[in-house]
């Protein structure tokens, strides 16, 4: 996330095409700065609802863990990518209010 | 090699697809004695310009209601459909149905990632991209107005 922006991480701000995973995408965006600070770029997360369940070395490992733990229940397996800060940030960024005299 | 041959229509080279749960999920469902959802049929354009195979949401809807889970989101570049943007990816089984209707002649990818993208406006329900075409040989014979897809 950019220090020059404030964000409102609200599932309703995502476009319709991403709504099926809106809760999981919000959890991912919320956790992304910490994951990147910890050097986990390129690894993959398993997210269930708004909970980041675990971090895996490969996407295949995350998918296997997701299938084992959640089966057909909704979950997301996502590679950690710093470019998503800007890409998803466009949806969540809040325009700063101008000061009034 | 097995091949599918057809006419290049005004919309392009079209084939029939059958979409279902990925083979690993089908195996799990079968082992646990659960019902396996019926596959969905649709029409697909062979599109060597597309990175990734795409399906219209209406094709995925019956499988979603039967429990198809979303996998992740990806960035997709689709110049004719609004350019670069995030879309949701699913892993499914994909079968290109051979016109002879002999399943042994079909092209089958049992665990294949695809992108969900609104396509109906273009007149077909799926795009077969280079992710699938890289496993095939495609000949577009313009003067004869025919195509051959071999695998």
Short mmCIF file of C-alpha atoms in Angstrom, two decimals:
data_model
loop_
_atom_site.label_atom_id
_atom_site.label_comp_id
_atom_site.label_asym_id
_atom_site.label_seq_id
_atom_site.Cartn_x
_atom_site.Cartn_y
_atom_site.Cartn_z
CA UNK A 1 0.00 0.00 0.00
CA UNK A 2 1.23 3.47 -0.72
CA UNK A 3 1.87 5.76 2.25
CA UNK A 4 0.43 8.57 0.11
CA UNK A 5 -3.00 6.92 -0.12
CA UNK A 6 -5.60 5.85 2.36
CA UNK A 7 -7.61 2.73 1.65
CA UNK A 8 -11.06 1.51 2.42
CA UNK A 9 -10.77 -2.27 2.14
CA UNK A 10 -14.42 -3.00 1.55
CA UNK A 11 -15.63 -5.93 -0.63
CA UNK A 12 -18.31 -3.68 -2.13
CA UNK A 13 -15.58 -1.56 -3.80
CA UNK A 14 -14.50 -4.46 -6.01
CA UNK A 15 -16.06 -4.81 -9.48
CA UNK A 16 -18.81 -7.37 -10.14
CA UNK A 17 -16.42 -9.72 -11.93
CA UNK A 18 -14.37 -10.10 -8.71
CA UNK A 19 -17.32 -10.32 -6.30
CA UNK A 20 -17.24 -14.15 -6.06
CA UNK A 21 -13.88 -13.81 -4.25
CA UNK A 22 -14.40 -10.33 -2.76
CA UNK A 23 -13.96 -11.29 0.88
CA UNK A 24 -10.80 -13.31 0.14
CA UNK A 25 -9.33 -10.57 -2.07
CA UNK A 26 -9.85 -8.01 0.72
CA UNK A 27 -8.06 -10.32 3.18
CA UNK A 28 -5.21 -10.74 0.69
CA UNK A 29 -4.86 -6.99 0.12
CA UNK A 30 -4.97 -6.33 3.86
CA UNK A 31 -2.17 -8.83 4.54
CA UNK A 32 -0.09 -8.04 1.43
CA UNK A 33 2.20 -5.33 2.90
CA UNK A 34 3.14 -7.56 5.85
CA UNK A 35 3.75 -10.58 3.60
CA UNK A 36 6.02 -8.51 1.35
CA UNK A 37 7.88 -7.07 4.36
CA UNK A 38 8.53 -10.65 5.46
CA UNK A 39 10.07 -11.46 2.05
CA UNK A 40 7.30 -13.77 0.92
CA UNK A 41 6.90 -12.44 -2.62
CA UNK A 42 6.46 -15.37 -5.03
CA UNK A 43 5.09 -17.72 -2.37
CA UNK A 44 1.35 -18.49 -2.30
CA UNK A 45 -1.35 -17.93 0.29
CA UNK A 46 -4.37 -20.03 1.17
CA UNK A 47 -7.28 -17.82 2.23
CA UNK A 48 -10.67 -18.92 3.53
CA UNK A 49 -13.24 -16.15 3.93
CA UNK A 50 -11.42 -13.26 5.59
CA UNK A 51 -8.79 -15.50 7.20
CA UNK A 52 -5.29 -16.01 5.85
CA UNK A 53 -4.87 -19.70 6.67
CA UNK A 54 -1.31 -20.45 5.54
CA UNK A 55 1.57 -19.51 3.25
CA UNK A 56 3.12 -22.10 0.89
CA UNK A 57 6.25 -22.20 -1.28
CA UNK A 58 4.31 -23.05 -4.44
CA UNK A 59 0.80 -22.48 -5.78
CA UNK A 60 0.38 -26.24 -6.24
CA UNK A 61 1.11 -26.80 -2.53
CA UNK A 62 -1.44 -24.12 -1.58
CA UNK A 63 -4.04 -25.66 -3.92
CA UNK A 64 -3.45 -29.10 -2.45
CA UNK A 65 -3.77 -27.73 1.09
CA UNK A 66 -6.97 -25.90 0.12
CA UNK A 67 -8.49 -29.02 -1.46
CA UNK A 68 -7.55 -31.16 1.54
CA UNK A 69 -8.87 -28.73 4.13
CA UNK A 70 -11.85 -27.12 2.43
CA UNK A 71 -12.81 -29.46 -0.44
CA UNK A 72 -15.53 -27.79 -2.51
CA UNK A 73 -16.02 -25.03 0.08
CA UNK A 74 -15.00 -21.61 -1.26
CA UNK A 75 -11.38 -20.64 -0.72
CA UNK A 76 -8.66 -18.78 -2.62
CA UNK A 77 -5.08 -19.75 -3.43
CA UNK A 78 -3.10 -16.79 -4.65
CA UNK A 79 0.55 -16.12 -5.53
CA UNK A 80 1.94 -13.17 -3.51
CA UNK A 81 2.69 -10.40 -6.01
CA UNK A 82 3.80 -6.88 -5.12
CA UNK A 83 2.15 -5.55 -8.30
CA UNK A 84 -1.23 -6.22 -6.69
CA UNK A 85 -0.58 -3.31 -4.30
CA UNK A 86 -1.08 -0.91 -7.17
CA UNK A 87 -3.51 -3.06 -9.16
CA UNK A 88 -5.96 -3.78 -6.34
CA UNK A 89 -5.13 -0.47 -4.67
CA UNK A 90 -7.01 1.30 -7.46
CA UNK A 91 -10.23 -0.26 -6.19
CA UNK A 92 -9.64 0.49 -2.52
CA UNK A 93 -7.95 3.92 -2.66
CA UNK A 94 -9.88 6.77 -1.09
CA UNK A 95 -9.44 10.23 -2.54
CA UNK A 96 -8.05 12.55 0.16
CA UNK A 97 -10.48 15.31 1.11
CA UNK A 98 -9.31 18.85 0.44
CA UNK A 99 -8.93 21.08 3.47
CA UNK A 100 -11.44 23.88 3.57
CA UNK A 101 -10.71 27.36 4.85
CA UNK B 1 -2.75 -37.48 -34.85
CA UNK B 2 -6.47 -36.89 -34.41
CA UNK B 3 -7.88 -33.87 -36.21
CA UNK B 4 -11.00 -31.72 -36.30
CA UNK B 5 -11.75 -29.99 -39.58
CA UNK B 6 -14.36 -27.35 -40.20
CA UNK B 7 -15.44 -24.26 -42.07
CA UNK B 8 -14.21 -20.85 -41.00
CA UNK B 9 -17.50 -19.06 -40.26
CA UNK B 10 -17.95 -15.26 -40.31
CA UNK B 11 -17.21 -15.44 -36.54
CA UNK B 12 -14.07 -17.52 -37.08
CA UNK B 13 -13.05 -21.13 -36.47
CA UNK B 14 -15.63 -22.54 -34.04
CA UNK B 15 -15.62 -25.84 -32.15
CA UNK B 16 -17.83 -27.44 -29.51
CA UNK B 17 -16.58 -27.61 -25.93
CA UNK B 18 -17.69 -29.61 -22.93
CA UNK B 19 -16.80 -28.15 -19.53
CA UNK B 20 -16.94 -30.01 -16.22
CA UNK B 21 -15.42 -30.34 -12.77
CA UNK B 22 -11.67 -30.96 -12.83
CA UNK B 23 -10.72 -34.62 -12.89
CA UNK B 24 -9.23 -34.64 -9.37
CA UNK B 25 -12.54 -33.32 -7.95
CA UNK B 26 -14.53 -35.86 -9.96
CA UNK B 27 -12.34 -38.59 -8.48
CA UNK B 28 -12.94 -37.29 -4.93
CA UNK B 29 -16.71 -37.07 -5.53
CA UNK B 30 -16.80 -40.56 -7.00
CA UNK B 31 -14.85 -42.01 -4.07
CA UNK B 32 -17.21 -40.39 -1.57
CA UNK B 33 -20.29 -41.58 -3.49
CA UNK B 34 -21.47 -38.06 -4.33
CA UNK B 35 -23.23 -37.01 -7.52
CA UNK B 36 -21.01 -35.72 -10.32
CA UNK B 37 -22.51 -32.66 -12.02
CA UNK B 38 -23.35 -32.90 -15.71
CA UNK B 39 -20.82 -31.19 -17.99
CA UNK B 40 -21.88 -28.02 -19.82
CA UNK B 41 -21.68 -27.69 -23.60
CA UNK B 42 -20.83 -24.47 -25.40
CA UNK B 43 -19.39 -23.03 -28.60
CA UNK B 44 -15.80 -21.79 -28.63
CA UNK B 45 -13.74 -19.65 -30.97
CA UNK B 46 -10.19 -20.82 -31.66
CA UNK B 47 -8.23 -17.66 -30.87
CA UNK B 48 -4.43 -17.79 -31.29
CA UNK B 49 -4.32 -14.17 -30.04
CA UNK B 50 -5.59 -15.07 -26.57
CA UNK B 51 -3.05 -16.02 -23.90
CA UNK B 52 -5.53 -18.01 -21.90
CA UNK B 53 -8.73 -19.91 -22.54
CA UNK B 54 -11.77 -17.88 -21.40
CA UNK B 55 -15.35 -18.86 -20.60
CA UNK B 56 -18.45 -16.71 -20.34
CA UNK B 57 -20.02 -16.57 -16.83
CA UNK B 58 -23.23 -18.17 -18.17
CA UNK B 59 -21.27 -21.31 -19.08
CA UNK B 60 -19.77 -21.55 -15.61
CA UNK B 61 -23.02 -20.77 -13.75
CA UNK B 62 -24.43 -24.35 -13.66
CA UNK B 63 -21.09 -25.70 -12.42
CA UNK B 64 -20.80 -22.92 -9.83
CA UNK B 65 -24.24 -23.77 -8.48
CA UNK B 66 -23.09 -27.40 -8.26
CA UNK B 67 -20.08 -26.37 -6.13
CA UNK B 68 -17.33 -25.31 -8.55
CA UNK B 69 -14.92 -23.26 -6.45
CA UNK B 70 -12.97 -20.22 -7.56
CA UNK B 71 -9.23 -20.62 -7.55
CA UNK B 72 -7.60 -17.21 -7.63
CA UNK B 73 -7.62 -13.92 -9.51
CA UNK B 74 -5.27 -13.11 -12.37
CA UNK B 75 -4.47 -10.21 -14.66
CA UNK B 76 -5.79 -10.86 -18.17
CA UNK B 77 -5.01 -8.82 -21.26
CA UNK B 78 -7.97 -9.00 -23.65
CA UNK B 79 -7.69 -6.03 -26.03
CA UNK B 80 -11.06 -6.69 -27.69
CA UNK B 81 -12.81 -6.94 -24.32
CA UNK B 82 -11.65 -3.86 -22.45
CA UNK B 83 -7.90 -4.43 -22.21
CA UNK B 84 -5.94 -5.29 -19.08
CA UNK B 85 -7.85 -6.19 -15.93
CA UNK B 86 -8.36 -8.62 -13.09
CA UNK B 87 -10.52 -11.70 -13.69
CA UNK B 88 -11.23 -14.86 -11.72
CA UNK B 89 -9.58 -18.13 -12.62
CA UNK B 90 -11.12 -21.60 -12.21
CA UNK B 91 -9.61 -25.03 -12.75
CA UNK B 92 -11.92 -27.27 -14.77
CA UNK B 93 -11.88 -30.19 -17.17
CA UNK B 94 -12.17 -29.12 -20.79
CA UNK B 95 -13.06 -31.36 -23.70
CA UNK B 96 -13.02 -30.27 -27.36
CA UNK B 97 -15.76 -32.45 -28.80
CA UNK B 98 -14.82 -34.25 -32.00
CA UNK B 99 -17.54 -33.96 -34.70
CA UNK B 100 -17.71 -37.79 -34.95
CA UNK B 101 -19.07 -37.76 -31.35
CA UNK B 102 -16.64 -40.50 -30.35
CA UNK B 103 -15.27 -39.50 -26.91
CA UNK B 104 -12.00 -41.28 -27.64
CA UNK B 105 -11.34 -38.74 -30.40
CA UNK B 106 -11.93 -35.70 -28.15
CA UNK B 107 -9.16 -33.41 -26.95
CA UNK B 108 -9.17 -33.59 -23.14
CA UNK B 109 -7.47 -31.40 -20.51
CA UNK B 110 -8.51 -32.77 -17.13
CA UNK B 111 -7.21 -30.07 -14.77
CA UNK B 112 -6.99 -26.87 -16.75
CA UNK B 113 -7.04 -23.22 -15.56
CA UNK B 114 -9.39 -20.88 -17.42
CA UNK B 115 -10.46 -17.25 -16.98
CA UNK B 116 -14.03 -16.06 -16.51
CA UNK B 117 -14.78 -13.28 -18.97
CA UNK B 118 -17.94 -11.79 -20.51
CA UNK B 119 -17.92 -13.01 -24.11
CA UNK B 120 -21.57 -13.27 -25.14
CA UNK B 121 -21.38 -9.86 -26.77
CA UNK B 122 -18.99 -11.43 -29.30
CA UNK B 123 -21.45 -14.19 -30.24
CA UNK B 124 -19.76 -17.23 -28.67
CA UNK B 125 -19.32 -18.54 -25.16
CA UNK B 126 -15.65 -19.46 -25.00
CA UNK B 127 -12.24 -18.61 -26.42
CA UNK B 128 -9.62 -21.32 -26.85
CA UNK B 129 -6.30 -19.60 -26.24
CA UNK B 130 -2.65 -20.44 -26.71
CA UNK B 131 -2.57 -22.38 -23.43
CA UNK B 132 -4.54 -25.12 -25.23
CA UNK B 133 -3.29 -24.43 -28.76
CA UNK B 134 0.32 -24.96 -27.63
CA UNK B 135 -0.62 -28.66 -27.36
CA UNK B 136 -2.16 -28.76 -30.86
CA UNK B 137 -1.39 -28.00 -34.49
CA UNK B 138 -3.69 -25.38 -36.04
CA UNK B 139 -3.99 -24.72 -39.77
CA UNK B 140 -6.13 -21.80 -40.94
CA UNK B 141 -6.57 -22.20 -44.70
CA UNK B 142 -7.95 -18.83 -45.76
CA UNK B 143 -8.39 -19.47 -49.51
CA UNK B 144 -10.36 -22.69 -48.80
CA UNK B 145 -12.12 -21.12 -45.83
CA UNK B 146 -11.32 -24.23 -43.75
CA UNK B 147 -9.44 -24.93 -40.52
CA UNK B 148 -7.77 -28.03 -39.12
CA UNK B 149 -7.06 -28.56 -35.43
CA UNK B 150 -4.87 -31.62 -34.82
CA UNK B 151 -3.70 -33.11 -31.49
#
